[in-house]
Tab-separated table of C-alpha atoms in Angstrom:
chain	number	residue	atom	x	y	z
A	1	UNK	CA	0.000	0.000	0.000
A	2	UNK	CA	2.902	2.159	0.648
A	3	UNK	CA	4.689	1.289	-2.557
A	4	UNK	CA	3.014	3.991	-4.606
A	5	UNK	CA	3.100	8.230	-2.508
A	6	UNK	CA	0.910	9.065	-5.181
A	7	UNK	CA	-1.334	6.468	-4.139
A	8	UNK	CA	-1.550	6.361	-0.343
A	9	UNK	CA	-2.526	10.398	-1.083
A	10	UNK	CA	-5.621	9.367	-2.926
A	11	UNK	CA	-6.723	6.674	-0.093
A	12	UNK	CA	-6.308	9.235	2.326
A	13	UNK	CA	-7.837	12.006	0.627
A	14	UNK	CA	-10.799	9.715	0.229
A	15	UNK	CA	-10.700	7.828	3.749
A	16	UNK	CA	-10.739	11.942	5.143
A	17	UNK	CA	-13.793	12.592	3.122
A	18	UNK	CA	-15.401	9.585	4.228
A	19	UNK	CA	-14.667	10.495	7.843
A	20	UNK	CA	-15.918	14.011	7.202
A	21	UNK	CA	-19.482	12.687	6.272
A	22	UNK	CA	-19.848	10.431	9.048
A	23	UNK	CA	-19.170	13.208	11.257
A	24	UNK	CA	-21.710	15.018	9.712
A	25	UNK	CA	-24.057	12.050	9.791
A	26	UNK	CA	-23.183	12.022	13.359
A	27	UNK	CA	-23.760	15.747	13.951
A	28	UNK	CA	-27.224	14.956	12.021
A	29	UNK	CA	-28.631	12.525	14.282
A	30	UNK	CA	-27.548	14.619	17.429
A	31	UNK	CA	-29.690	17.871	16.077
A	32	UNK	CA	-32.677	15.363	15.711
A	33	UNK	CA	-32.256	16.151	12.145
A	34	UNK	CA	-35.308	14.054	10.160
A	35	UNK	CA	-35.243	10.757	8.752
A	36	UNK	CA	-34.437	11.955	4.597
A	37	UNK	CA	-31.442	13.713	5.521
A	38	UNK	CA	-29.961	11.545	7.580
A	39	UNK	CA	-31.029	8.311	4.862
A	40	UNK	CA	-29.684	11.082	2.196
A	41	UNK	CA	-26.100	11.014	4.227
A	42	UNK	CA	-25.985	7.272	4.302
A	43	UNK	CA	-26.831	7.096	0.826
A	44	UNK	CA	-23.180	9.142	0.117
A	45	UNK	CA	-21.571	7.764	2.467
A	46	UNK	CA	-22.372	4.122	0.446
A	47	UNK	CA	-21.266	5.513	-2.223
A	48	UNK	CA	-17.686	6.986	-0.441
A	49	UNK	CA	-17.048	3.458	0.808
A	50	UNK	CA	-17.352	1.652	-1.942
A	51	UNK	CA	-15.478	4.127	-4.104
A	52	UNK	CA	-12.712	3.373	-1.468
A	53	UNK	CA	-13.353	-0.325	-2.091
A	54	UNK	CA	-13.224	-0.387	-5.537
A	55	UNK	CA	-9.995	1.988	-5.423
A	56	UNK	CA	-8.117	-0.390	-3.053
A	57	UNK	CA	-8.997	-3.515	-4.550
A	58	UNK	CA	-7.531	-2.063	-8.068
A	59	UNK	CA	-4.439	-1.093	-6.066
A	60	UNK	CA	-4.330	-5.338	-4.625
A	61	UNK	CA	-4.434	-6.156	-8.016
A	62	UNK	CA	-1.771	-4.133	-9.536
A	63	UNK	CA	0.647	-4.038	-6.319
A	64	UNK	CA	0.327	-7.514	-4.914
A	65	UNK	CA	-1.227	-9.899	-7.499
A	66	UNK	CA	1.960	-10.121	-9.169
A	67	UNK	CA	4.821	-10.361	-7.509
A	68	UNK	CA	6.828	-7.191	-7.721
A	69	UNK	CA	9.540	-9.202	-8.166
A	70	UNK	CA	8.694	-10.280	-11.820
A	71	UNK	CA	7.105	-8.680	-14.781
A	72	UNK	CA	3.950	-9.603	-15.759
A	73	UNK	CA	2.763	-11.512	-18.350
A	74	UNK	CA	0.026	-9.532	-21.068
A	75	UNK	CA	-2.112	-11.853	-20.246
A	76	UNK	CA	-2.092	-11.574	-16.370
A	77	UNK	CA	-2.272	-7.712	-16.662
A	78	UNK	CA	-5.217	-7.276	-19.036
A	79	UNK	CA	-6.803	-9.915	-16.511
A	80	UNK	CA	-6.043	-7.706	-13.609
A	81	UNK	CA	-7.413	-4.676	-15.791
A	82	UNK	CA	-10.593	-6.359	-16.716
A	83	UNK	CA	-11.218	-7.496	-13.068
A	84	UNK	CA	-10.518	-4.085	-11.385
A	85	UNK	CA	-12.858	-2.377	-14.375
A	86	UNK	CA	-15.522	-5.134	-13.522
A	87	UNK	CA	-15.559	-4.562	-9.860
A	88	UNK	CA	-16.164	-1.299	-10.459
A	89	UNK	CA	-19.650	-1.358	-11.952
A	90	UNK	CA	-20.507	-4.496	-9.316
A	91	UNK	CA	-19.836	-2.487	-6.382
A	92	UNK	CA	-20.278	1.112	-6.842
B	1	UNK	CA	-36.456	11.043	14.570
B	2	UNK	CA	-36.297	12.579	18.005
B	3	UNK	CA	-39.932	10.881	18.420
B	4	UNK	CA	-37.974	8.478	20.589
B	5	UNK	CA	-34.929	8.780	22.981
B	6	UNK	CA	-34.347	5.296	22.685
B	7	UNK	CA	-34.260	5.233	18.992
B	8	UNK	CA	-32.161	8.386	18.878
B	9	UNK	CA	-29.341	6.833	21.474
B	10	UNK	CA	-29.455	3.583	19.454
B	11	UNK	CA	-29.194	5.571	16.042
B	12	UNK	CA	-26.082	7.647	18.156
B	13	UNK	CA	-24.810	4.647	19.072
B	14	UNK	CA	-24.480	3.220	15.821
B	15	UNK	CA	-23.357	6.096	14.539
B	16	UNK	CA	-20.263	6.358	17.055
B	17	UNK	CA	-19.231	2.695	16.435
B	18	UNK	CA	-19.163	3.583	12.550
B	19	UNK	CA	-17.261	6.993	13.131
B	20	UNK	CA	-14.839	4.793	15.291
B	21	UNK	CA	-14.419	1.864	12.074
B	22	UNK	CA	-13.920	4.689	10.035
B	23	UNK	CA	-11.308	6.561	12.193
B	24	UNK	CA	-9.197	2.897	12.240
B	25	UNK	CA	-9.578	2.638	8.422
B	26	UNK	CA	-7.970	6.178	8.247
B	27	UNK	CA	-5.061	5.328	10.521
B	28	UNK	CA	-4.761	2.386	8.568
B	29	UNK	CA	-4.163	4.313	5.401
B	30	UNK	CA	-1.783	6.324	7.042
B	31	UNK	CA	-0.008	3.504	8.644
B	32	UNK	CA	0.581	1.689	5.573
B	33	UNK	CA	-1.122	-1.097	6.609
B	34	UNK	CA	-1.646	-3.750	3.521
B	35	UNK	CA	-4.813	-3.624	1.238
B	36	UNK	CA	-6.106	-6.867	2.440
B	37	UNK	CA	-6.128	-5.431	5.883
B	38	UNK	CA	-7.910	-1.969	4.578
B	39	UNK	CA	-10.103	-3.857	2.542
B	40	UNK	CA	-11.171	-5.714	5.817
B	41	UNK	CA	-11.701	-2.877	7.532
B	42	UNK	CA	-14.261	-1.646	4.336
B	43	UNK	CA	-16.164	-4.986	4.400
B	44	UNK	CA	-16.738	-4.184	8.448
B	45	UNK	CA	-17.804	-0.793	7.198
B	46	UNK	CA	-19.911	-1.325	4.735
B	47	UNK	CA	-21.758	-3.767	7.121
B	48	UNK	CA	-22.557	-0.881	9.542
B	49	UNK	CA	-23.233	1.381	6.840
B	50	UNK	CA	-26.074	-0.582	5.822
B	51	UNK	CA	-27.354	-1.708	8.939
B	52	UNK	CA	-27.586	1.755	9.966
B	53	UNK	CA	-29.855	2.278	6.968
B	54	UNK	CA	-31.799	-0.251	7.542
B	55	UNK	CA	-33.121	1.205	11.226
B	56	UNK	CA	-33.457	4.579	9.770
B	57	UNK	CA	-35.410	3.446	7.142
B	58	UNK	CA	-37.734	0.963	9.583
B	59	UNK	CA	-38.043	4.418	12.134
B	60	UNK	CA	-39.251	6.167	8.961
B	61	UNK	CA	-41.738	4.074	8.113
B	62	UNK	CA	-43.049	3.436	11.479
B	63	UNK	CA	-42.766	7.921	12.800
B	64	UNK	CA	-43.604	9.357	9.558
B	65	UNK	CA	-45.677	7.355	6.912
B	66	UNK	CA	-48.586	6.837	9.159
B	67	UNK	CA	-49.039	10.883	10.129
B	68	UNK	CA	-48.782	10.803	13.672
B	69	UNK	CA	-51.903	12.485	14.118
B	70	UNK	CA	-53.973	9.930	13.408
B	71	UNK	CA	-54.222	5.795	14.569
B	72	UNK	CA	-53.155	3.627	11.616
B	73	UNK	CA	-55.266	0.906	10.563
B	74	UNK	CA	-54.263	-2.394	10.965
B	75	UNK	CA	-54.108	-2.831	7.257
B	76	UNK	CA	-51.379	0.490	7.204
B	77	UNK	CA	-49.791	-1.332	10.373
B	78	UNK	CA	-49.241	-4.637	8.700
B	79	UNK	CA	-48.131	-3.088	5.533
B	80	UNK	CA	-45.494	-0.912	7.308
B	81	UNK	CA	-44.179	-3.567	9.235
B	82	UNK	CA	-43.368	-5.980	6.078
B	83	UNK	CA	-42.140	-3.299	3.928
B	84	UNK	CA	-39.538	-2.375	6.986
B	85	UNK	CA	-39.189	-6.359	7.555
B	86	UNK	CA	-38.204	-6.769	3.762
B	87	UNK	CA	-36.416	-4.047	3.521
B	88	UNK	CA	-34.171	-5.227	6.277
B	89	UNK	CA	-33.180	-8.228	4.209
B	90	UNK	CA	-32.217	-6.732	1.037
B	91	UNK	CA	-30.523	-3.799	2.434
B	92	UNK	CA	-28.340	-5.567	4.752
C	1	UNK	CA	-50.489	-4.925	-6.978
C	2	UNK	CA	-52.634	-5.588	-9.642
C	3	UNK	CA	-54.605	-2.528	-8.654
C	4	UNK	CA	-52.899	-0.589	-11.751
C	5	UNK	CA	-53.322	-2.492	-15.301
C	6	UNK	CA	-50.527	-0.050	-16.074
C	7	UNK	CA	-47.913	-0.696	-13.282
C	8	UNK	CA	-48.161	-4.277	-13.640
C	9	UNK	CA	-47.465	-4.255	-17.445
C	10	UNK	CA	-44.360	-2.304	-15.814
C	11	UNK	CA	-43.603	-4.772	-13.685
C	12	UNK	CA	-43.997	-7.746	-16.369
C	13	UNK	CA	-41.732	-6.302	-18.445
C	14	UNK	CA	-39.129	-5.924	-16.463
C	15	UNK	CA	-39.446	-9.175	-15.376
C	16	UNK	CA	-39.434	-10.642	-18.577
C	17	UNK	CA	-36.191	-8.554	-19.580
C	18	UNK	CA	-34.522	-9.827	-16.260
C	19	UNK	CA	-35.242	-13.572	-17.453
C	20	UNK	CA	-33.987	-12.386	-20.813
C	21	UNK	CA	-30.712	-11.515	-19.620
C	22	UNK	CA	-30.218	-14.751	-17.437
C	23	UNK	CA	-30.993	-16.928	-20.072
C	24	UNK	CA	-28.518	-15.064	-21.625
C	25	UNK	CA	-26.485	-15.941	-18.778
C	26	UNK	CA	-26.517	-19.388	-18.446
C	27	UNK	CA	-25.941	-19.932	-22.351
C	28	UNK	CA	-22.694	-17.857	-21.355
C	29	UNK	CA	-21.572	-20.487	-18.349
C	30	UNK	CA	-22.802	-23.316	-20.924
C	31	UNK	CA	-20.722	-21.633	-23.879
C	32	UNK	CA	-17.695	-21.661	-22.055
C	33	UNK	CA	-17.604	-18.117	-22.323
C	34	UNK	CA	-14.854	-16.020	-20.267
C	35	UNK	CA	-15.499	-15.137	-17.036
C	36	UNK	CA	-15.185	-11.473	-17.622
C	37	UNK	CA	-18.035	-11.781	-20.060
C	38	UNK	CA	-20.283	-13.411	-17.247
C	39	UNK	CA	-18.855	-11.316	-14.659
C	40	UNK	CA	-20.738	-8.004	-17.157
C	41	UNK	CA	-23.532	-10.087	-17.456
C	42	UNK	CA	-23.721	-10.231	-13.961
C	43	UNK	CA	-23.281	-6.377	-13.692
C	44	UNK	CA	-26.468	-5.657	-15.901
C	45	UNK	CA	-28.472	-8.600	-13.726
C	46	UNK	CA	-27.653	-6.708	-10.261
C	47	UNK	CA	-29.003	-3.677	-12.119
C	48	UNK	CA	-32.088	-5.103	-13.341
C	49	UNK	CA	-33.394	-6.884	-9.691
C	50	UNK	CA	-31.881	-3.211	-8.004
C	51	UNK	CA	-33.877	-1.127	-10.561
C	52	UNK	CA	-37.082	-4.278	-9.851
C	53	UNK	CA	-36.934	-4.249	-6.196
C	54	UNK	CA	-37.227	0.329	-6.431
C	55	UNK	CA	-40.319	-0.201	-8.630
C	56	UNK	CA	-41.825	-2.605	-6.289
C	57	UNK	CA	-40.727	-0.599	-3.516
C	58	UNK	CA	-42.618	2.533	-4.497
C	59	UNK	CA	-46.323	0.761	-5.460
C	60	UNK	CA	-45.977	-0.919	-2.148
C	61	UNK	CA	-45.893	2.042	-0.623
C	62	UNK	CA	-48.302	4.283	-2.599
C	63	UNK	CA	-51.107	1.214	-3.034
C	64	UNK	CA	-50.806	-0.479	0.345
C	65	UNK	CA	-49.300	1.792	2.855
C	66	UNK	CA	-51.808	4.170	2.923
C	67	UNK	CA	-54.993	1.971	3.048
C	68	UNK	CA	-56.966	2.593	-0.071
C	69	UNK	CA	-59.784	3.243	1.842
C	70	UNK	CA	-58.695	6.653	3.033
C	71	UNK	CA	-57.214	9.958	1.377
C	72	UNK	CA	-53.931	10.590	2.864
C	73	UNK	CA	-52.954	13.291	4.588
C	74	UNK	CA	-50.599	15.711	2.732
C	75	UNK	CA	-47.419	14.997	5.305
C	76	UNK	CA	-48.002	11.309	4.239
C	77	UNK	CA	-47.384	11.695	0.666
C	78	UNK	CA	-44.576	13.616	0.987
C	79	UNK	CA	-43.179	10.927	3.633
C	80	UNK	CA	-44.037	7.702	1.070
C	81	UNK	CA	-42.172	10.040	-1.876
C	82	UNK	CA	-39.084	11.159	-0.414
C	83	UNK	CA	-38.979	7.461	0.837
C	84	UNK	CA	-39.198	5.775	-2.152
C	85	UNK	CA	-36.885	8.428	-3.741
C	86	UNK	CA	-33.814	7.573	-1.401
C	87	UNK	CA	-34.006	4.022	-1.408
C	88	UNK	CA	-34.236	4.071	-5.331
C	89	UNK	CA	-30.535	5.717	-4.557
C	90	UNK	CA	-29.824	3.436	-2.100
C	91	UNK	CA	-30.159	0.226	-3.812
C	92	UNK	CA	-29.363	1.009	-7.748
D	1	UNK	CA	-14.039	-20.690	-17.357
D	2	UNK	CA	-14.299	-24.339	-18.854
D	3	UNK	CA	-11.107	-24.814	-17.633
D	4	UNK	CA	-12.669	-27.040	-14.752
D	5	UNK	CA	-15.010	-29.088	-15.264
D	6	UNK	CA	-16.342	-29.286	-11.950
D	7	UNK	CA	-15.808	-25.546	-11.943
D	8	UNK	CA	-18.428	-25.594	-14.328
D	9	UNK	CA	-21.260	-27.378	-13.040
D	10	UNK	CA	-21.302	-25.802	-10.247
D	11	UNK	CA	-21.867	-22.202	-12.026
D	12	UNK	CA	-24.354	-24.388	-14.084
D	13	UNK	CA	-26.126	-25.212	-11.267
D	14	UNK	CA	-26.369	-21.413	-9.788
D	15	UNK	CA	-27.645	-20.356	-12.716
D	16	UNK	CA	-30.294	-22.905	-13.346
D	17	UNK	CA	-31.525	-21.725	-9.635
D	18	UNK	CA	-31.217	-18.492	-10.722
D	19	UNK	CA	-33.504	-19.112	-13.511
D	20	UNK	CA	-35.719	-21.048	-11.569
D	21	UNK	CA	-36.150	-18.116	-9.131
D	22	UNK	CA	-36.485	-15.605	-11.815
D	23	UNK	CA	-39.594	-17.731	-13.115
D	24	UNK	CA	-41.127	-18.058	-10.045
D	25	UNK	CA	-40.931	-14.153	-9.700
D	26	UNK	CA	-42.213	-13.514	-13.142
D	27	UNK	CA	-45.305	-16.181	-13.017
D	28	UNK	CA	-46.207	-14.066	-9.263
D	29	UNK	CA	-46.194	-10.935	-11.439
D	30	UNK	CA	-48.639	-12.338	-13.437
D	31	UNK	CA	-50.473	-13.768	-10.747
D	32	UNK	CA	-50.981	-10.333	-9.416
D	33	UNK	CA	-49.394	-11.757	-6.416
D	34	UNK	CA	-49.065	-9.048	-3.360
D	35	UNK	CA	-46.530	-6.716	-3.479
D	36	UNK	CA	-44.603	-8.210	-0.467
D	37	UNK	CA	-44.447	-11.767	-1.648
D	38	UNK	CA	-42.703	-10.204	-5.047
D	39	UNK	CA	-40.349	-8.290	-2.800
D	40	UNK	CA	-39.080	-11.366	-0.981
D	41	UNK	CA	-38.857	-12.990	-4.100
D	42	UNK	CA	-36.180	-10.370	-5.032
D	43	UNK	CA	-34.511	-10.782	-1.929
D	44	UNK	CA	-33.746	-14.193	-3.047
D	45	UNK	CA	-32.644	-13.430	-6.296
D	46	UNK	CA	-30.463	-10.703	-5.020
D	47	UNK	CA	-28.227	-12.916	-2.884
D	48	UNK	CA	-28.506	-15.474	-5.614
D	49	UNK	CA	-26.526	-13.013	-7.821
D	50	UNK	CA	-24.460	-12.043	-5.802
D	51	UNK	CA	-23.300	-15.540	-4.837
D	52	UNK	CA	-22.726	-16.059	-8.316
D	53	UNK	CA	-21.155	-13.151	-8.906
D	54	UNK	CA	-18.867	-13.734	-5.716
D	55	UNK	CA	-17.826	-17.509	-7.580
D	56	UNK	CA	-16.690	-16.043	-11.071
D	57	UNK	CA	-14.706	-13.090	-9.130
D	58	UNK	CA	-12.908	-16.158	-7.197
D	59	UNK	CA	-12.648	-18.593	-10.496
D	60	UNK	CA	-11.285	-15.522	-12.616
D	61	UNK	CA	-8.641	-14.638	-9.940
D	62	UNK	CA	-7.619	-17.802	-9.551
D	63	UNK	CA	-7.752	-19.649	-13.409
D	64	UNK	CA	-7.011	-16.166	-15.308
D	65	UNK	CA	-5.193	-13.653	-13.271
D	66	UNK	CA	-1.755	-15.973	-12.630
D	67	UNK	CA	-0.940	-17.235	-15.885
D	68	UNK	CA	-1.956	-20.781	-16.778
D	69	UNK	CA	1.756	-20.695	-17.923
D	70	UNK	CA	3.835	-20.274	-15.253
D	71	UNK	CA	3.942	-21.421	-11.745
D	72	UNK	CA	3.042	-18.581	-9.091
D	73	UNK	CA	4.813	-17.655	-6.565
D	74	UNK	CA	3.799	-18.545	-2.689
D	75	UNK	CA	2.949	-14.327	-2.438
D	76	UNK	CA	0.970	-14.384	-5.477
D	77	UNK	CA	-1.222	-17.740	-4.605
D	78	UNK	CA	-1.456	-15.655	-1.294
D	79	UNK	CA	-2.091	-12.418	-1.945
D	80	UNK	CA	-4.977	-14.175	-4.934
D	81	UNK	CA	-6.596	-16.200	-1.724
D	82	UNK	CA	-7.444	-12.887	0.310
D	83	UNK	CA	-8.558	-11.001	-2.768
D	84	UNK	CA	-10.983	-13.865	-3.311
D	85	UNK	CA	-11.637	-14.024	0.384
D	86	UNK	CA	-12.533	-10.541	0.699
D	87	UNK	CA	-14.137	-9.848	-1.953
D	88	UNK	CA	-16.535	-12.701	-1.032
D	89	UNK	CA	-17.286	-10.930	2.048
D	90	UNK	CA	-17.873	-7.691	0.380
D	91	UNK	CA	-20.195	-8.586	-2.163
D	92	UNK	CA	-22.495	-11.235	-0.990
């Protein structure tokens, strides 16, 4: 996960949003805010996670599913592409 | 949804424990802890996420779908009570 | 649900264009075909029983949550709407 | 994906249920069966998908994404069995 600065940036930048709307959520329920805005939160807050799912899974692929210690094969990296692209849609 | 002080600490509740797996996945990040291990900490997340959407969607239906000015009938009751029940499972 | 002639022609053809696409399926897993090409197929399924489960959602809630023998009250519309609005972006 | 036979039937077999359960949910439509029944109904067929959907991730990480070539490393077989593990979690 470390292997890439550019990388651990983005996962941050995206785990601080997440944590940004779950303290609003949380602020939300405190004020007795109703029902729709606090569903509306969860609803982007879904979304936030698996955006951060998606995003580290692609990084699992194409750090640790081949070993760093060898180059891939075409074959193995258009599977890895074609997996991480799939995910995508199935989760988000 | 400050109809009930149960159901609001419950709801807080819930949303402390998330705000807690979320503050882990963030040190995580910044840790460098491996992707399996983040991606464990999403699948716990998600879990929450949606279980916390599924009680805000049951205290919806049962607070504000049925105007509280009136008595349901037992028809509306029944009704409210399966769509919550269903709900339930296919959220979760 | 067969109080609308309309909304269950709806319903029917989704459902019909859900079976559609797992026949499609299973000729796919009998065809040998790659798994990337079953794992789309799979994509567009999840969308179709998501985008199923919404409309079913929504005339649950506007035929049988408010009992058809009664007008409902103005606050109870707008409750079964923005309801059936969120978890339509909830579950797609 | 026919690279196992076994493999094979078994995704055979989830997809004949599949298409069993998408029958059943089409012939209640047209039964003008109650809106809950078809509800649960897609419950079912949700977690059907996804189970299906959680098998071809696993077969396609572990028949395509190490090439049937070469002989993977103990990290790659490793680092292929929590992808697979997790991402079983995740999605069903």
């Amino acid at each position: 996960m470390g292997d890439s600065v550019a990388e651990k940036r983005k996962l941050l930048n995206r785990g601080r949003r997440l944590r940004g709307q779950v303290d609003a959520l949380e602020r939300a329920i405190e004020a007795d805010a109703g029902c729709v805005q606090v569903m509306q939160l969860l609803v982007a807050i879904r979304g936030a996670v698996n955006g951060l799912m998606a995003e580290v899974v692609r990084d699992h692929i194409e750090l640790h599913m081949i070993d760093p210690d060898r180059i891939p094969t075409e074959r193995e990296t258009e599977a890895a592409d074609e997996l991480a692209s799939v995910l995508h849609s199935y989760i988000k």
